[in-house]
Amino acid sequence: MTIAGIDDPSDLAGLSEAEAARRRAQFGANELPAPRRRRLAAIVLETMREPLFLLMFGAAVLYLALGDLGEGAFLVAAAAASVALVIGQEARTERALAALRELAQPQVRVIRDGEVAVRPSRDLVPEDIVLVGEGDRVPADGLLVAGDILSLDESALTGESAPVVKRLAEAGQAFEPDVEPLWDSTPHVFCGTLVVRGQGVMKVAHTGGRTALGRIGASLSAIAQEPTPLQKSAERLVALLGGVALAFCLVIALAYGALRGDWVEGVLYGVTAAIALVPEEFPMVLAVFMALGAWRLARERVLVRRSAVIEALGSATVLCADKTGTLTQNRMEVVRLWREGAEISLDDAAQAGAPGARDLLWLGALASAVRPVDPMDSAIRARAAAPPEGAPTDRDPERTWPLQPGLLAMTQLWRLPDGGRLAAAKGAPEAIIGLCRMAPHEADEVMAAVGRLAVAGLRVLAVASHRTTLDFPDRPEEVAFAFAGLIGFLDPLRADVPAAVAEARGAGLRVVMITGDHPATALAIARAAGLDTGGGGLDGAELSTLPFPTLREKLREVNVFARVAPEQKLLIVEALKADGEVVAMTGDGVNDAPALEAAHIGIAMGGRGVDVAREAADLVLLDDAFPSIVAGVRAGRRIFANLRRALIYVAAIHVPIAGLALAPILIGVPPILYPMHVVLLELAIDPMCALAFEGEPGEADAMRRPPRPADESLFGLRQLGLALAQGASVLGCALGLYLWALSAGPEAQARGAAFIALVVGNLALAFTDSAARGGSLFAWHRLAYGLVAALALLALTAGLLLPGLQAMFRMALPDAGLLGAAVGGAIVSGAWTRLLRGRAPSRRQGGDSAL
């Protein structure tokens, strides 16, 4: 046989792996240009526009102008360190994103050495033979050489949304380089376009930058990393407070100079207060937590496409999951047949070898894809014996009618050796009964058999055929088919699903199963998985007749939905949302995209899911496994809780810094803090302590508490109140020590005692705040914090003991009694919340605690 576009049928064997490797070395990887990273100069300029940098630079200029070279050099070094910190954070984030882009690499089905293999799309080379189907992105430029006539959406290249029809290439036809997208009735297909109907085989012509998409420099596969709403809010807050701080600096300088006559001291005082007021750590902490949070979720086999979803994971209340491949293994095996009133067990060799069984499986194979992707098609073809005498000899059918919403059956038309035609159909039993125009009593007998097989947990398809010597009509429904029998498939439940479902239910996450299977099959699998089946099941036919208010009521009890069409998933999502639920929805097909977009958290299948579903989703499961979703929820709750604690800490420590900067001017005592003190805290100690929060494990009972309310903000009034209380306690300790020491001794010792109390209180606050409820304060994973604390205490000790640093920081080592009071008071002022946390009952609402 001659296949369109292939001179020799053996060409469908594809390239050998050795030849593919040689071509890859010649032509390079099939990749579009990666998103360009920000240049170093751009990062530096952006950092120099930040309020904190401007204030530090201004203070450094002032010190240098006054001849205080040590203070000026310190602030210049601090300004340089702020730039280095941003560059380091950018590099760390970029590494995390690069790892995610690697995981997000699209997969394609390519024929190598005569076998269908799944490979990353970057491995494609010219002359590769690739299978494409509905919902796939075309991975390279090439020719359609076999299969159906395809309908493609080429809007990614042209902006025109109208689908374009592509025909098969003629024998010997080559790819024409001057052909442009939007040309109808050509066999040319282009990288980045979307298959909206049909399935076929393409022969690759151009890859990577030589494709039409590569020439215009587009990149559809890059993971978009837009700032989340929380990050945007934090940036606006920092910008606003930066403006306020600059104005405050001016007011304090003028007031201090006018009241005390010391304008230089007034400017330094104003700069100190302004630096203390700017919460510069907020955006950095958020950016790092989001990037590393996405990386941590990827380690749980969950790829984050939109960072904002990390904030939503902890509040999900309903998880709508597909049965096939998510709860089950998606490893279909034909185990039982039904034909002419009798069941046939394929475990029995005698029954399996009977002519009736062989004929039924053979007809099922003719109704299945020649190069199967669907696991049921693969299972039928694996079981089908050698074709009987008189069977079709062609490699491909003359015509294929795929499943349609109005007819849930696939039909393929074959040419017989005697010149006749054979149409083989398989699909939902109800659809095949309709094609066969069966009498009611015959249909009842078939459906009773379907029910018996479904109760056993089998998925059931019916098979029928139609032979003719005439031309076959345009629609299979126009002729009567002959019923052949039923095929029962076993798709075993994943072994780890029951435990994962139990964990999800324990976390207050209701699990809903949606499937196209028979209701009895769906309920049997749901019970085995541990879902709540007390409300029974609801099928698609009943679903479509219910008024929306009634559907909302039904959804409060029903957790199993069967015979559901993909477009009905959107209706289920909308009804759950209208009832106040926070919905996570899984999907893998083209028609699942609207439901994935509508859900609060859209979850696409990375293995079997089509490209359009992955693009509509917020998360992609790299292994298509339900336990990965639950692991993602667990990781999401951990990330959210750690980020909340880090933000509480950052806000809390700004209270004593700002208070110590402002209090002296209000009570008429010498300044406690100068710019060097504040810069040391805000640029070195605070950010490192905040980032130590990221590595903390989740709370032990995080998955035994209900989801947090959807309207509960990450950093709300409760967290702000806690931060103010914690900060006020450290402020009271440091300010009280300063006033007491100032009345009894030198100013430098009083300042030293206050700074000791501030630094130790800061470290105590970070130490206790970062530990999860019920977690150990001295676990091995806290070594990062220990290193930060050791460096901070080393810097503090150097500032108190080295004469040069003593002069620069204007402080001295206090006597033993004052030193003990400073350290002891700071520990108590920073750690008192740990005592309350140990005594307070665990919150039963919200998934994580403010403490």
PDB file of C-alpha atoms in Angstrom, residues 489-740:
ATOM      1  CA  PHE A 489     -11.894  -3.709  30.892  1.00  0.00           C
ATOM      2  CA  LEU A 490     -10.227  -3.725  34.268  1.00  0.00           C
ATOM      3  CA  ASP A 491      -8.358  -0.570  35.254  1.00  0.00           C
ATOM      4  CA  PRO A 492      -6.938  -1.331  38.716  1.00  0.00           C
ATOM      5  CA  LEU A 493      -7.094   1.263  41.457  1.00  0.00           C
ATOM      6  CA  ARG A 494      -3.719   2.805  42.290  1.00  0.00           C
ATOM      7  CA  ALA A 495      -2.411   1.198  45.451  1.00  0.00           C
ATOM      8  CA  ASP A 496      -1.660   4.553  47.100  1.00  0.00           C
ATOM      9  CA  VAL A 497      -5.020   6.172  46.358  1.00  0.00           C
ATOM     10  CA  PRO A 498      -7.046   5.018  49.411  1.00  0.00           C
ATOM     11  CA  ALA A 499      -4.436   6.458  51.812  1.00  0.00           C
ATOM     12  CA  ALA A 500      -4.285   9.710  49.847  1.00  0.00           C
ATOM     13  CA  VAL A 501      -8.086  10.019  49.799  1.00  0.00           C
ATOM     14  CA  ALA A 502      -8.189   9.397  53.555  1.00  0.00           C
ATOM     15  CA  GLU A 503      -5.545  12.103  54.082  1.00  0.00           C
ATOM     16  CA  ALA A 504      -7.489  14.532  51.890  1.00  0.00           C
ATOM     17  CA  ARG A 505     -10.731  13.894  53.744  1.00  0.00           C
ATOM     18  CA  GLY A 506      -8.916  14.281  57.063  1.00  0.00           C
ATOM     19  CA  ALA A 507      -7.719  17.689  55.840  1.00  0.00           C
ATOM     20  CA  GLY A 508     -11.290  18.784  55.151  1.00  0.00           C
ATOM     21  CA  LEU A 509     -10.829  18.383  51.395  1.00  0.00           C
ATOM     22  CA  ARG A 510     -13.899  16.769  49.865  1.00  0.00           C
ATOM     23  CA  VAL A 511     -13.037  14.439  46.971  1.00  0.00           C
ATOM     24  CA  VAL A 512     -15.442  14.238  44.028  1.00  0.00           C
ATOM     25  CA  MET A 513     -14.974  11.679  41.254  1.00  0.00           C
ATOM     26  CA  ILE A 514     -16.002  12.495  37.681  1.00  0.00           C
ATOM     27  CA  THR A 515     -15.924   9.855  34.965  1.00  0.00           C
ATOM     28  CA  GLY A 516     -17.468   8.866  31.663  1.00  0.00           C
ATOM     29  CA  ASP A 517     -17.980   5.314  32.951  1.00  0.00           C
ATOM     30  CA  HIS A 518     -21.198   3.507  33.786  1.00  0.00           C
ATOM     31  CA  PRO A 519     -22.646   4.619  37.167  1.00  0.00           C
ATOM     32  CA  ALA A 520     -22.201   1.166  38.717  1.00  0.00           C
ATOM     33  CA  THR A 521     -18.535   1.062  37.678  1.00  0.00           C
ATOM     34  CA  ALA A 522     -17.991   4.554  39.045  1.00  0.00           C
ATOM     35  CA  LEU A 523     -19.566   3.723  42.426  1.00  0.00           C
ATOM     36  CA  ALA A 524     -17.559   0.487  42.729  1.00  0.00           C
ATOM     37  CA  ILE A 525     -14.262   2.326  42.122  1.00  0.00           C
ATOM     38  CA  ALA A 526     -15.296   5.184  44.426  1.00  0.00           C
ATOM     39  CA  ARG A 527     -16.013   2.801  47.296  1.00  0.00           C
ATOM     40  CA  ALA A 528     -12.685   1.043  46.795  1.00  0.00           C
ATOM     41  CA  ALA A 529     -10.887   4.411  46.799  1.00  0.00           C
ATOM     42  CA  GLY A 530     -12.527   5.464  50.063  1.00  0.00           C
ATOM     43  CA  LEU A 531     -14.770   8.251  48.746  1.00  0.00           C
ATOM     44  CA  ASP A 532     -17.984   9.102  50.567  1.00  0.00           C
ATOM     45  CA  THR A 533     -20.634   7.351  48.437  1.00  0.00           C
ATOM     46  CA  GLY A 534     -23.509   7.875  50.853  1.00  0.00           C
ATOM     47  CA  GLY A 535     -25.146  10.323  48.467  1.00  0.00           C
ATOM     48  CA  GLY A 536     -25.078   7.816  45.606  1.00  0.00           C
ATOM     49  CA  GLY A 537     -24.151   8.863  42.091  1.00  0.00           C
ATOM     50  CA  LEU A 538     -25.429  11.258  39.462  1.00  0.00           C
ATOM     51  CA  ASP A 539     -25.140  10.610  35.717  1.00  0.00           C
ATOM     52  CA  GLY A 540     -24.732  13.093  32.919  1.00  0.00           C
ATOM     53  CA  ALA A 541     -28.248  12.635  31.561  1.00  0.00           C
ATOM     54  CA  GLU A 542     -29.826  13.534  34.914  1.00  0.00           C
ATOM     55  CA  LEU A 543     -27.293  16.294  35.422  1.00  0.00           C
ATOM     56  CA  SER A 544     -28.363  18.030  32.209  1.00  0.00           C
ATOM     57  CA  THR A 545     -32.027  18.109  33.269  1.00  0.00           C
ATOM     58  CA  LEU A 546     -31.601  19.568  36.764  1.00  0.00           C
ATOM     59  CA  PRO A 547     -32.308  23.282  37.323  1.00  0.00           C
ATOM     60  CA  PHE A 548     -29.242  25.093  38.606  1.00  0.00           C
ATOM     61  CA  PRO A 549     -30.561  25.635  42.191  1.00  0.00           C
ATOM     62  CA  THR A 550     -31.461  21.936  42.421  1.00  0.00           C
ATOM     63  CA  LEU A 551     -28.045  20.971  41.091  1.00  0.00           C
ATOM     64  CA  ARG A 552     -26.397  23.057  43.808  1.00  0.00           C
ATOM     65  CA  GLU A 553     -28.362  21.157  46.455  1.00  0.00           C
ATOM     66  CA  LYS A 554     -27.523  17.793  44.889  1.00  0.00           C
ATOM     67  CA  LEU A 555     -23.829  18.625  44.803  1.00  0.00           C
ATOM     68  CA  ARG A 556     -23.787  19.046  48.581  1.00  0.00           C
ATOM     69  CA  GLU A 557     -24.360  15.291  48.939  1.00  0.00           C
ATOM     70  CA  VAL A 558     -23.250  13.581  45.729  1.00  0.00           C
ATOM     71  CA  ASN A 559     -19.538  12.834  45.246  1.00  0.00           C
ATOM     72  CA  VAL A 560     -19.696  10.473  42.246  1.00  0.00           C
ATOM     73  CA  PHE A 561     -20.594  11.625  38.730  1.00  0.00           C
ATOM     74  CA  ALA A 562     -20.822   9.111  35.880  1.00  0.00           C
ATOM     75  CA  ARG A 563     -21.416   9.291  32.142  1.00  0.00           C
ATOM     76  CA  VAL A 564     -20.344  12.928  32.346  1.00  0.00           C
ATOM     77  CA  ALA A 565     -19.461  14.672  29.103  1.00  0.00           C
ATOM     78  CA  PRO A 566     -16.361  16.914  29.297  1.00  0.00           C
ATOM     79  CA  GLU A 567     -18.415  20.083  28.820  1.00  0.00           C
ATOM     80  CA  GLN A 568     -20.556  19.150  31.855  1.00  0.00           C
ATOM     81  CA  LYS A 569     -17.493  19.533  34.085  1.00  0.00           C
ATOM     82  CA  LEU A 570     -17.863  23.295  33.695  1.00  0.00           C
ATOM     83  CA  LEU A 571     -21.438  23.074  34.993  1.00  0.00           C
ATOM     84  CA  ILE A 572     -20.257  21.102  38.042  1.00  0.00           C
ATOM     85  CA  VAL A 573     -17.514  23.637  38.751  1.00  0.00           C
ATOM     86  CA  GLU A 574     -19.868  26.606  38.444  1.00  0.00           C
ATOM     87  CA  ALA A 575     -22.439  24.981  40.753  1.00  0.00           C
ATOM     88  CA  LEU A 576     -19.799  24.195  43.395  1.00  0.00           C
ATOM     89  CA  LYS A 577     -18.434  27.744  43.204  1.00  0.00           C
ATOM     90  CA  ALA A 578     -21.924  29.191  43.516  1.00  0.00           C
ATOM     91  CA  ASP A 579     -22.296  27.158  46.717  1.00  0.00           C
ATOM     92  CA  GLY A 580     -19.217  28.821  48.220  1.00  0.00           C
ATOM     93  CA  GLU A 581     -16.712  26.033  47.611  1.00  0.00           C
ATOM     94  CA  VAL A 582     -13.095  26.608  46.589  1.00  0.00           C
ATOM     95  CA  VAL A 583     -12.731  24.161  43.710  1.00  0.00           C
ATOM     96  CA  ALA A 584      -9.729  22.281  42.380  1.00  0.00           C
ATOM     97  CA  MET A 585     -10.480  20.508  39.086  1.00  0.00           C
ATOM     98  CA  THR A 586      -8.452  17.966  37.143  1.00  0.00           C
ATOM     99  CA  GLY A 587      -8.668  17.586  33.372  1.00  0.00           C
ATOM    100  CA  ASP A 588      -6.780  16.198  30.410  1.00  0.00           C
ATOM    101  CA  GLY A 589      -8.813  16.859  27.257  1.00  0.00           C
ATOM    102  CA  VAL A 590      -9.558  19.725  24.915  1.00  0.00           C
ATOM    103  CA  ASN A 591     -13.080  20.122  26.266  1.00  0.00           C
ATOM    104  CA  ASP A 592     -11.777  20.229  29.845  1.00  0.00           C
ATOM    105  CA  ALA A 593     -10.090  23.608  29.294  1.00  0.00           C
ATOM    106  CA  PRO A 594     -13.167  25.743  30.187  1.00  0.00           C
ATOM    107  CA  ALA A 595     -13.619  23.869  33.481  1.00  0.00           C
ATOM    108  CA  LEU A 596      -9.909  24.181  34.282  1.00  0.00           C
ATOM    109  CA  GLU A 597     -10.079  27.932  33.613  1.00  0.00           C
ATOM    110  CA  ALA A 598     -13.233  28.328  35.710  1.00  0.00           C
ATOM    111  CA  ALA A 599     -11.937  26.372  38.720  1.00  0.00           C
ATOM    112  CA  HIS A 600     -10.035  28.225  41.411  1.00  0.00           C
ATOM    113  CA  ILE A 601      -7.232  25.692  40.906  1.00  0.00           C
ATOM    114  CA  GLY A 602      -7.024  23.999  37.504  1.00  0.00           C
ATOM    115  CA  ILE A 603      -4.948  20.805  37.473  1.00  0.00           C
ATOM    116  CA  ALA A 604      -3.923  19.282  34.150  1.00  0.00           C
ATOM    117  CA  MET A 605      -2.427  15.876  33.530  1.00  0.00           C
ATOM    118  CA  GLY A 606       1.204  16.101  32.440  1.00  0.00           C
ATOM    119  CA  GLY A 607       1.412  12.567  31.073  1.00  0.00           C
ATOM    120  CA  ARG A 608      -1.818  11.941  29.199  1.00  0.00           C
ATOM    121  CA  GLY A 609      -3.150  15.528  29.109  1.00  0.00           C
ATOM    122  CA  VAL A 610      -3.262  17.488  25.867  1.00  0.00           C
ATOM    123  CA  ASP A 611      -1.385  20.751  25.472  1.00  0.00           C
ATOM    124  CA  VAL A 612      -4.481  22.950  25.507  1.00  0.00           C
ATOM    125  CA  ALA A 613      -5.517  21.523  28.893  1.00  0.00           C
ATOM    126  CA  ARG A 614      -2.042  22.132  30.328  1.00  0.00           C
ATOM    127  CA  GLU A 615      -2.086  25.709  29.064  1.00  0.00           C
ATOM    128  CA  ALA A 616      -5.448  26.367  30.744  1.00  0.00           C
ATOM    129  CA  ALA A 617      -4.353  24.887  34.079  1.00  0.00           C
ATOM    130  CA  ASP A 618      -2.633  26.420  37.095  1.00  0.00           C
ATOM    131  CA  LEU A 619      -0.897  23.174  38.053  1.00  0.00           C
ATOM    132  CA  VAL A 620       0.334  20.241  35.976  1.00  0.00           C
ATOM    133  CA  LEU A 621       0.653  16.761  37.511  1.00  0.00           C
ATOM    134  CA  LEU A 622       3.852  15.314  36.131  1.00  0.00           C
ATOM    135  CA  ASP A 623       2.846  11.740  37.008  1.00  0.00           C
ATOM    136  CA  ASP A 624      -0.982  12.057  36.661  1.00  0.00           C
ATOM    137  CA  ALA A 625      -1.353  10.537  40.138  1.00  0.00           C
ATOM    138  CA  PHE A 626      -3.973  11.540  42.709  1.00  0.00           C
ATOM    139  CA  PRO A 627      -1.525  11.253  45.641  1.00  0.00           C
ATOM    140  CA  SER A 628       0.544  13.981  43.964  1.00  0.00           C
ATOM    141  CA  ILE A 629      -2.430  16.349  44.239  1.00  0.00           C
ATOM    142  CA  VAL A 630      -2.729  15.654  47.961  1.00  0.00           C
ATOM    143  CA  ALA A 631       1.037  16.050  48.348  1.00  0.00           C
ATOM    144  CA  GLY A 632       0.706  19.375  46.515  1.00  0.00           C
ATOM    145  CA  VAL A 633      -1.982  20.529  48.942  1.00  0.00           C
ATOM    146  CA  ARG A 634       0.227  19.499  51.856  1.00  0.00           C
ATOM    147  CA  ALA A 635       3.205  21.371  50.393  1.00  0.00           C
ATOM    148  CA  GLY A 636       1.003  24.365  49.602  1.00  0.00           C
ATOM    149  CA  ARG A 637      -0.185  24.578  53.200  1.00  0.00           C
ATOM    150  CA  ARG A 638       3.410  24.381  54.392  1.00  0.00           C
ATOM    151  CA  ILE A 639       4.549  27.135  52.020  1.00  0.00           C
ATOM    152  CA  PHE A 640       1.653  29.371  53.004  1.00  0.00           C
ATOM    153  CA  ALA A 641       2.236  28.863  56.733  1.00  0.00           C
ATOM    154  CA  ASN A 642       5.984  29.507  56.474  1.00  0.00           C
ATOM    155  CA  LEU A 643       5.457  32.596  54.327  1.00  0.00           C
ATOM    156  CA  ARG A 644       2.913  33.936  56.801  1.00  0.00           C
ATOM    157  CA  ARG A 645       5.331  33.424  59.699  1.00  0.00           C
ATOM    158  CA  ALA A 646       8.141  35.101  57.748  1.00  0.00           C
ATOM    159  CA  LEU A 647       5.980  38.143  57.000  1.00  0.00           C
ATOM    160  CA  ILE A 648       4.879  38.359  60.645  1.00  0.00           C
ATOM    161  CA  TYR A 649       8.540  38.322  61.654  1.00  0.00           C
ATOM    162  CA  VAL A 650       9.539  40.997  59.116  1.00  0.00           C
ATOM    163  CA  ALA A 651       6.684  43.253  60.221  1.00  0.00           C
ATOM    164  CA  ALA A 652       7.398  42.608  63.901  1.00  0.00           C
ATOM    165  CA  ILE A 653      11.074  43.497  63.767  1.00  0.00           C
ATOM    166  CA  HIS A 654      10.330  46.803  62.070  1.00  0.00           C
ATOM    167  CA  VAL A 655       8.416  47.916  65.164  1.00  0.00           C
ATOM    168  CA  PRO A 656      11.438  48.108  67.548  1.00  0.00           C
ATOM    169  CA  ILE A 657      13.731  49.441  64.795  1.00  0.00           C
ATOM    170  CA  ALA A 658      11.334  52.262  63.935  1.00  0.00           C
ATOM    171  CA  GLY A 659      10.461  52.819  67.589  1.00  0.00           C
ATOM    172  CA  LEU A 660      14.081  53.130  68.683  1.00  0.00           C
ATOM    173  CA  ALA A 661      14.737  55.497  65.796  1.00  0.00           C
ATOM    174  CA  LEU A 662      11.798  57.778  66.669  1.00  0.00           C
ATOM    175  CA  ALA A 663      11.488  57.547  70.473  1.00  0.00           C
ATOM    176  CA  PRO A 664      14.542  59.672  71.404  1.00  0.00           C
ATOM    177  CA  ILE A 665      13.296  62.724  69.523  1.00  0.00           C
ATOM    178  CA  LEU A 666       9.944  62.431  71.289  1.00  0.00           C
ATOM    179  CA  ILE A 667      11.353  62.031  74.814  1.00  0.00           C
ATOM    180  CA  GLY A 668      14.416  64.236  74.370  1.00  0.00           C
ATOM    181  CA  VAL A 669      17.299  61.780  74.845  1.00  0.00           C
ATOM    182  CA  PRO A 670      20.364  61.135  72.652  1.00  0.00           C
ATOM    183  CA  PRO A 671      19.814  58.990  69.524  1.00  0.00           C
ATOM    184  CA  ILE A 672      19.821  55.236  70.053  1.00  0.00           C
ATOM    185  CA  LEU A 673      20.280  54.133  66.446  1.00  0.00           C
ATOM    186  CA  TYR A 674      22.237  55.630  63.575  1.00  0.00           C
ATOM    187  CA  PRO A 675      22.046  54.621  59.897  1.00  0.00           C
ATOM    188  CA  MET A 676      24.774  51.998  60.357  1.00  0.00           C
ATOM    189  CA  HIS A 677      22.768  50.143  63.005  1.00  0.00           C
ATOM    190  CA  VAL A 678      19.586  50.083  60.933  1.00  0.00           C
ATOM    191  CA  VAL A 679      21.384  49.100  57.738  1.00  0.00           C
ATOM    192  CA  LEU A 680      23.146  46.213  59.502  1.00  0.00           C
ATOM    193  CA  LEU A 681      19.793  44.929  60.760  1.00  0.00           C
ATOM    194  CA  GLU A 682      17.714  45.454  57.625  1.00  0.00           C
ATOM    195  CA  LEU A 683      20.290  44.420  55.067  1.00  0.00           C
ATOM    196  CA  ALA A 684      21.978  41.465  56.734  1.00  0.00           C
ATOM    197  CA  ILE A 685      20.270  40.019  59.784  1.00  0.00           C
ATOM    198  CA  ASP A 686      16.579  40.458  58.927  1.00  0.00           C
ATOM    199  CA  PRO A 687      16.610  39.074  55.339  1.00  0.00           C
ATOM    200  CA  MET A 688      18.731  36.060  56.251  1.00  0.00           C
ATOM    201  CA  CYS A 689      16.501  35.267  59.228  1.00  0.00           C
ATOM    202  CA  ALA A 690      13.373  35.651  57.076  1.00  0.00           C
ATOM    203  CA  LEU A 691      14.729  33.270  54.425  1.00  0.00           C
ATOM    204  CA  ALA A 692      15.528  30.693  57.125  1.00  0.00           C
ATOM    205  CA  PHE A 693      11.739  30.374  57.528  1.00  0.00           C
ATOM    206  CA  GLU A 694      11.450  28.888  54.011  1.00  0.00           C
ATOM    207  CA  GLY A 695      13.101  25.600  54.927  1.00  0.00           C
ATOM    208  CA  GLU A 696      10.846  24.858  57.901  1.00  0.00           C
ATOM    209  CA  PRO A 697       8.779  21.639  57.635  1.00  0.00           C
ATOM    210  CA  GLY A 698       5.001  21.767  57.758  1.00  0.00           C
ATOM    211  CA  GLU A 699       3.078  21.629  61.004  1.00  0.00           C
ATOM    212  CA  ALA A 700       2.433  18.113  62.228  1.00  0.00           C
ATOM    213  CA  ASP A 701      -1.348  18.557  62.147  1.00  0.00           C
ATOM    214  CA  ALA A 702      -1.534  20.681  58.984  1.00  0.00           C
ATOM    215  CA  MET A 703      -3.416  17.928  57.131  1.00  0.00           C
ATOM    216  CA  ARG A 704      -5.732  17.232  60.050  1.00  0.00           C
ATOM    217  CA  ARG A 705      -7.284  20.696  60.005  1.00  0.00           C
ATOM    218  CA  PRO A 706      -9.912  22.139  57.698  1.00  0.00           C
ATOM    219  CA  PRO A 707      -8.905  24.446  54.853  1.00  0.00           C
ATOM    220  CA  ARG A 708      -8.553  28.084  55.797  1.00  0.00           C
ATOM    221  CA  PRO A 709     -11.441  30.345  54.732  1.00  0.00           C
ATOM    222  CA  ALA A 710     -11.104  31.582  51.167  1.00  0.00           C
ATOM    223  CA  ASP A 711     -11.414  35.203  52.266  1.00  0.00           C
ATOM    224  CA  GLU A 712      -8.651  34.886  54.873  1.00  0.00           C
ATOM    225  CA  SER A 713      -5.703  36.969  53.725  1.00  0.00           C
ATOM    226  CA  LEU A 714      -2.097  35.895  54.011  1.00  0.00           C
ATOM    227  CA  PHE A 715      -1.294  38.901  56.170  1.00  0.00           C
ATOM    228  CA  GLY A 716      -4.430  40.320  57.779  1.00  0.00           C
ATOM    229  CA  LEU A 717      -5.380  42.099  60.972  1.00  0.00           C
ATOM    230  CA  ARG A 718      -4.727  39.043  63.137  1.00  0.00           C
ATOM    231  CA  GLN A 719      -1.184  38.701  61.813  1.00  0.00           C
ATOM    232  CA  LEU A 720      -0.603  42.457  61.991  1.00  0.00           C
ATOM    233  CA  GLY A 721      -1.768  42.492  65.614  1.00  0.00           C
ATOM    234  CA  LEU A 722       0.581  39.633  66.485  1.00  0.00           C
ATOM    235  CA  ALA A 723       3.474  41.383  64.724  1.00  0.00           C
ATOM    236  CA  LEU A 724       2.788  44.624  66.605  1.00  0.00           C
ATOM    237  CA  ALA A 725       2.601  42.782  69.934  1.00  0.00           C
ATOM    238  CA  GLN A 726       5.861  40.922  69.299  1.00  0.00           C
ATOM    239  CA  GLY A 727       7.623  44.024  68.057  1.00  0.00           C
ATOM    240  CA  ALA A 728       6.331  46.129  70.940  1.00  0.00           C
ATOM    241  CA  SER A 729       7.747  43.663  73.486  1.00  0.00           C
ATOM    242  CA  VAL A 730      11.238  43.867  71.931  1.00  0.00           C
ATOM    243  CA  LEU A 731      10.892  47.648  71.659  1.00  0.00           C
ATOM    244  CA  GLY A 732       9.895  47.926  75.337  1.00  0.00           C
ATOM    245  CA  CYS A 733      12.862  45.812  76.401  1.00  0.00           C
ATOM    246  CA  ALA A 734      15.445  47.703  74.331  1.00  0.00           C
ATOM    247  CA  LEU A 735      14.093  51.186  75.071  1.00  0.00           C
ATOM    248  CA  GLY A 736      13.704  50.439  78.785  1.00  0.00           C
ATOM    249  CA  LEU A 737      17.284  49.174  78.989  1.00  0.00           C
ATOM    250  CA  TYR A 738      18.558  52.253  77.166  1.00  0.00           C
ATOM    251  CA  LEU A 739      16.790  54.716  79.463  1.00  0.00           C
ATOM    252  CA  TRP A 740      17.864  52.789  82.570  1.00  0.00           C
TER     253      TRP A 740
END
